[in-house]
Each structure stands twice: as C-alpha cells, then as structure tokens.
Short mmCIF file of C-alpha atoms in Angstrom, two decimals:
data_model
loop_
_atom_site.label_atom_id
_atom_site.label_comp_id
_atom_site.label_asym_id
_atom_site.label_seq_id
_atom_site.Cartn_x
_atom_site.Cartn_y
_atom_site.Cartn_z
CA MET A 1 72.34 148.05 128.55
CA SER A 2 69.01 146.44 129.17
CA PHE A 3 68.50 143.08 130.77
CA GLN A 4 66.90 142.00 127.34
CA SER A 5 69.76 143.40 125.41
CA ALA A 6 72.48 141.49 127.57
CA SER A 7 70.32 138.24 127.29
CA ASN A 8 70.22 138.69 123.57
CA ASP A 9 74.15 139.51 123.44
CA LYS A 10 74.79 136.36 125.46
CA GLN A 11 72.62 134.18 123.21
CA SER A 12 74.34 135.66 120.04
CA LYS A 13 77.83 134.73 121.65
CA LYS A 14 76.62 131.21 122.48
CA GLU A 15 75.34 130.54 118.88
CA GLU A 16 78.45 132.07 117.48
CA LYS A 17 80.60 129.58 119.65
CA SER A 18 78.10 126.55 118.77
CA GLN A 19 78.55 127.30 115.03
CA MET A 20 82.30 127.15 115.11
CA ALA A 21 83.36 124.34 112.72
CA SER A 22 85.82 123.65 110.13
CA GLU A 23 84.86 122.99 106.64
CA GLU A 24 84.88 119.40 105.35
CA ILE A 25 88.39 118.25 104.73
CA ARG A 26 89.22 118.82 101.07
CA ASN A 27 90.43 116.11 98.75
CA PRO A 28 94.07 115.74 100.36
CA GLN A 29 95.22 114.32 97.02
CA THR A 30 94.33 117.37 94.90
CA ASP A 31 94.53 120.07 97.41
CA GLN A 32 96.70 122.93 96.06
CA LEU A 33 98.35 123.08 99.57
CA LEU A 34 100.89 120.61 101.04
CA THR A 35 98.87 117.63 102.60
CA PRO A 36 100.26 114.46 104.15
CA GLU A 37 98.55 112.55 101.33
CA ASN A 38 99.95 114.54 98.35
CA SER A 39 103.68 115.43 99.22
CA ALA A 40 106.84 113.70 99.96
CA PHE A 41 109.97 114.68 101.93
CA ILE A 42 113.46 114.50 100.26
CA ILE A 43 116.61 115.13 102.24
CA ILE A 44 120.12 115.26 100.81
CA ASP A 45 123.51 115.38 102.19
CA TYR A 46 123.39 116.41 105.79
CA GLN A 47 126.66 114.87 106.57
CA PRO A 48 129.38 116.04 108.88
CA ILE A 49 131.76 117.74 106.13
CA GLN A 50 128.62 119.56 104.65
CA VAL A 51 127.26 120.78 107.99
CA SER A 52 130.55 122.05 109.15
CA SER A 53 131.02 124.11 105.90
CA ILE A 54 127.86 126.00 106.26
CA ARG A 55 128.26 129.91 106.55
CA SER A 56 124.81 131.18 105.71
CA MET A 57 123.32 130.69 109.04
CA PRO A 58 124.51 129.33 112.55
CA ARG A 59 125.16 125.72 112.12
CA GLU A 60 123.38 124.91 115.41
CA GLU A 61 120.34 126.65 114.28
CA LEU A 62 120.51 124.82 110.70
CA VAL A 63 120.91 121.39 112.62
CA PHE A 64 117.86 122.20 114.70
CA ASN A 65 115.78 123.34 111.89
CA ILE A 66 116.52 120.30 109.57
CA VAL A 67 115.84 117.83 112.44
CA SER A 68 112.75 119.59 113.31
CA THR A 69 111.57 119.35 109.54
CA ALA A 70 112.55 115.71 109.53
CA LYS A 71 110.38 115.25 112.61
CA ALA A 72 107.54 116.86 110.90
CA ALA A 73 107.86 114.50 107.86
CA VAL A 74 107.84 111.56 110.31
CA ASN A 75 104.84 112.91 112.27
CA TYR A 76 102.85 113.36 109.02
CA ASN A 77 103.72 109.98 107.86
CA LEU A 78 105.18 111.41 104.57
CA PRO A 79 107.20 109.25 102.19
CA ILE A 80 110.70 110.06 102.78
CA VAL A 81 113.78 109.75 100.37
CA HIS A 82 116.98 110.21 102.05
CA SER A 83 120.35 110.38 100.11
CA THR A 84 123.93 110.73 101.05
CA VAL A 85 126.94 111.22 98.90
CA ASN A 86 130.31 109.12 98.74
CA VAL A 87 129.66 107.33 101.99
CA ALA A 88 130.57 103.96 100.23
CA THR A 89 133.63 105.35 98.69
CA GLY A 90 134.91 106.32 102.08
CA ARG A 91 135.36 109.97 101.05
CA ASN A 92 132.46 111.12 103.27
CA LYS A 93 130.75 110.00 106.57
CA PRO A 94 127.08 108.98 107.19
CA PRO A 95 124.45 111.61 108.06
CA ILE A 96 124.92 113.52 111.19
CA GLN A 97 123.70 111.60 114.52
CA GLU A 98 120.87 114.21 115.10
CA LEU A 99 119.22 113.06 111.92
CA GLN A 100 120.04 109.49 112.24
CA ASP A 101 118.10 109.54 115.64
CA VAL A 102 114.95 110.63 113.65
CA LEU A 103 115.39 108.72 110.20
CA GLY A 104 117.77 105.94 111.06
CA HIS A 105 114.95 103.40 110.38
CA LEU A 106 114.86 104.50 106.94
CA PRO A 107 117.18 103.53 103.97
CA THR A 108 119.57 105.93 102.51
CA TYR A 109 120.59 106.32 98.79
CA ASP A 110 124.33 106.63 98.44
CA ARG A 111 125.68 108.25 95.30
CA THR A 112 128.85 109.75 93.95
CA SER A 113 126.86 112.30 91.71
CA ILE A 114 126.68 116.03 93.02
CA ASN A 115 123.27 116.29 91.42
CA SER A 116 121.08 113.55 92.90
CA TRP A 117 118.73 113.65 90.17
CA GLU A 118 121.35 112.08 88.10
CA ASP A 119 121.58 109.12 90.41
CA ILE A 120 119.38 106.27 88.99
CA GLU A 121 118.41 104.68 92.32
CA PHE A 122 117.47 108.08 94.02
CA LYS A 123 115.38 109.28 90.99
CA ARG A 124 113.74 105.97 90.78
CA ALA A 125 113.00 106.12 94.49
CA VAL A 126 111.35 109.60 94.05
CA LYS A 127 109.42 108.38 90.98
CA ALA A 128 108.08 105.24 92.82
CA ILE A 129 106.45 107.43 95.46
CA GLY A 130 103.87 108.78 92.88
CA ARG A 131 103.56 112.18 94.42
CA ARG A 132 104.16 115.56 92.67
CA LYS A 133 104.80 117.64 95.52
CA LEU A 134 108.30 117.53 96.82
CA ILE A 135 109.33 119.15 99.99
CA MET A 136 113.15 119.25 99.29
CA THR A 137 116.03 119.92 101.52
CA ALA A 138 120.00 119.53 100.90
CA LEU A 139 123.28 120.95 101.61
CA TRP A 140 124.53 122.91 99.94
CA THR A 141 121.84 125.07 98.56
CA GLU A 142 123.95 126.25 95.72
CA ALA A 143 124.64 122.73 94.50
CA CYS A 144 122.98 119.66 95.87
CA LEU A 145 119.68 121.39 96.42
CA THR A 146 119.46 123.58 93.36
CA PHE A 147 120.51 120.96 90.80
CA PRO A 148 117.80 118.27 91.65
CA ALA A 149 115.26 121.16 92.38
CA LEU A 150 115.64 122.37 88.71
CA ASP A 151 115.62 118.97 87.17
CA ALA A 152 112.30 118.06 89.11
CA ILE A 153 110.66 121.18 88.11
CA GLN A 154 111.61 120.36 84.50
CA GLU A 155 110.05 117.03 84.78
CA GLY A 156 106.81 118.49 86.23
CA TYR A 157 107.01 118.21 89.82
CA GLU A 158 106.23 120.95 92.22
CA VAL A 159 109.29 121.54 94.52
CA TYR A 160 108.98 123.17 97.94
CA VAL A 161 112.04 124.42 99.88
CA PRO A 162 112.13 125.17 103.57
CA VAL A 163 114.53 128.09 103.42
CA ASP A 164 115.51 127.92 107.19
CA ALA A 165 116.32 124.15 106.93
CA VAL A 166 118.94 124.37 104.17
CA GLY A 167 122.33 126.37 103.99
CA GLY A 168 125.17 127.36 101.76
CA THR A 169 128.77 128.03 101.97
CA SER A 170 128.13 131.67 102.19
CA LEU A 171 125.11 133.97 102.53
CA ALA A 172 125.49 135.22 99.07
CA ALA A 173 125.67 131.73 97.63
CA HIS A 174 122.60 130.55 99.51
CA GLU A 175 120.43 133.60 98.50
CA ALA A 176 121.62 133.58 94.87
CA ALA A 177 120.66 129.82 94.70
CA LEU A 178 117.24 130.49 96.36
CA ARG A 179 116.70 133.27 93.58
CA ARG A 180 117.51 131.03 90.79
CA MET A 181 115.40 128.25 92.09
CA GLU A 182 112.36 130.59 92.75
CA GLN A 183 112.65 132.05 89.11
CA ALA A 184 112.46 128.48 87.71
CA GLY A 185 109.30 127.82 89.88
CA VAL A 186 110.34 126.41 93.06
CA LYS A 187 108.22 127.50 96.05
CA LEU A 188 109.96 128.75 99.03
CA ILE A 189 108.56 128.02 102.37
CA SER A 190 109.75 127.74 106.01
CA ARG A 191 109.94 125.02 108.77
CA VAL A 192 107.14 126.48 110.49
CA GLN A 193 105.02 127.00 107.51
CA MET A 194 105.53 123.29 106.62
CA TYR A 195 104.28 122.28 109.91
CA CYS A 196 101.15 124.35 109.80
CA GLU A 197 100.11 123.56 106.26
CA LEU A 198 100.49 119.84 106.93
CA GLN A 199 98.40 120.10 110.15
CA ARG A 200 95.92 122.75 108.93
CA ASP A 201 93.29 122.11 111.70
CA TRP A 202 93.70 121.56 115.46
CA SER A 203 90.77 119.31 115.25
CA ARG A 204 93.17 116.70 113.49
CA GLY A 205 94.04 115.32 116.92
CA ALA A 206 96.14 112.36 115.90
CA THR A 207 98.85 114.59 114.72
CA VAL A 208 98.62 117.44 117.19
CA PRO A 209 101.34 116.01 119.74
CA GLY A 210 103.97 116.20 117.05
CA PHE A 211 102.67 119.44 115.70
CA MET A 212 103.45 120.94 119.07
CA GLY A 213 107.27 120.94 117.75
CA VAL A 214 106.45 123.97 115.72
CA PHE A 215 106.70 126.10 118.88
CA ASP A 216 110.29 124.86 119.69
CA ASN A 217 113.40 127.11 118.87
CA PHE A 218 117.04 126.37 118.49
CA ASP A 219 117.75 128.53 121.45
CA GLY A 220 115.52 126.39 123.63
CA PHE A 221 112.77 128.88 124.02
CA ASN A 222 109.18 127.44 123.45
CA PRO A 223 106.52 130.07 123.77
CA GLU A 224 103.67 127.59 124.42
CA LYS A 225 105.56 126.04 127.44
CA ALA A 226 106.39 129.63 128.67
CA ALA A 227 102.82 130.50 128.57
CA GLU A 228 101.89 127.41 130.46
CA GLY A 229 104.52 128.13 133.23
CA LYS A 230 103.03 131.61 133.58
CA ALA A 231 99.47 130.24 134.05
CA THR A 232 100.48 127.79 136.61
CA SER A 233 102.69 130.08 138.60
#
C-alpha cells in the first residue's frame, strides 16, 4: 500500500467515525416500540405463596428476573400499577421482600378476584395512566396473567409479557398459557429485551447507570464486570 493510499484510508476511517450519529429521537408517544413515554408496568401477585408454588423455572431465577424487571420500570420512570390478592382478608401475605425493596414506595391494589381486570380499583388505576402499551407480569402465568392480559387486549390495549419474569405451576401450564395469550395478540418479550427497548441508545446518558443491570444474571455472573476485570488485571 502506498503512502497516499494509507493516508486516504485513515482519512476515510476518520470521516466514518465523525459521521457516527443516531437519528433524531422518534416521537416517544407514537413509537411502535416500547418507550418510557408510551408504556406502563403492571405487576400482579408476586407473593410468598405464589412464588413458592412456581415449577416452570427455578424460583431463585424467577425472583431475580422480576426484581430486575421492576428495577427497569423504576429506572425508566414508567407508571406502575402493583396489585396483590387476599392480603386484606388475611388469606395471603404481602409481596416478597425483594420486590418491596424496589416498589415499596408505591401503593398496592389489593383484591379478591383472581382476574385483576375484574377489580374496579385495579382497572381504574390502569385506565387512569392513559397509555395503551402495558408491560404485564403476574403469577401464575396460566391464571392471574392470562386473564387480565386477554381482557386488556379485548379492550384495545397492547400487552407485552416478559416471559422470563413470569411463571406457572408447571412448565406445561406456563407454556400453554403463553401460547393462548400470543394467539390472542399478546407480544412476548424478555427481561433483557425490555431493558434494551426502553434504553434504545447509549447516548441517553441519564438512564445508562440503571441500564447496566441488563448485564446481571441470577447466578451472579456479569459479563460487563468480568470484561472490566480482565482489562485491569
């Protein structure tokens, strides 16, 4: 390669680097993807009895994923509706402590109905948010998630379910419920997809510190921190 060719190559790479720029942020209210401005987070019945009965995935992993998902909702300042069942009647206990540590500053809508969409206060709270995209999580997948998800779809909402943050009483029950919801129009996503869709661009610096939780795993491994460790060793 001649000196002139090498010089041109360096100039070309410099121009490419200088031209690296994101598009102008799309209208966050009308964006077809999830944004912090067009979506809301719904969390239902992550209480000790329900968590202890999960058999579709390891319970420790489920708890990690729902807590991480809740942290994402807080990081992106999503409106959050948190519902419990049978706490006031004494038949059930409040949400698990791991979630209370993240969402304890928010009110909970306690109810007796298995289908939260049939609870007046819960549905009123969801409708009051005024957003059509609902990121919905609940235990169990086959009941307390499926029923309100189907009802919300019927009323014109878009429902997104992070499949690795919900669980059922068996793998078969969980998967059958996901299929039923998907057939009705529910969109299946994951914890990581939720983080990335809400963040969308590393240049949105205000939420990057919270976004780094996307690299965490329930077993404690974090590839980002592992890479940093290798770089400094």
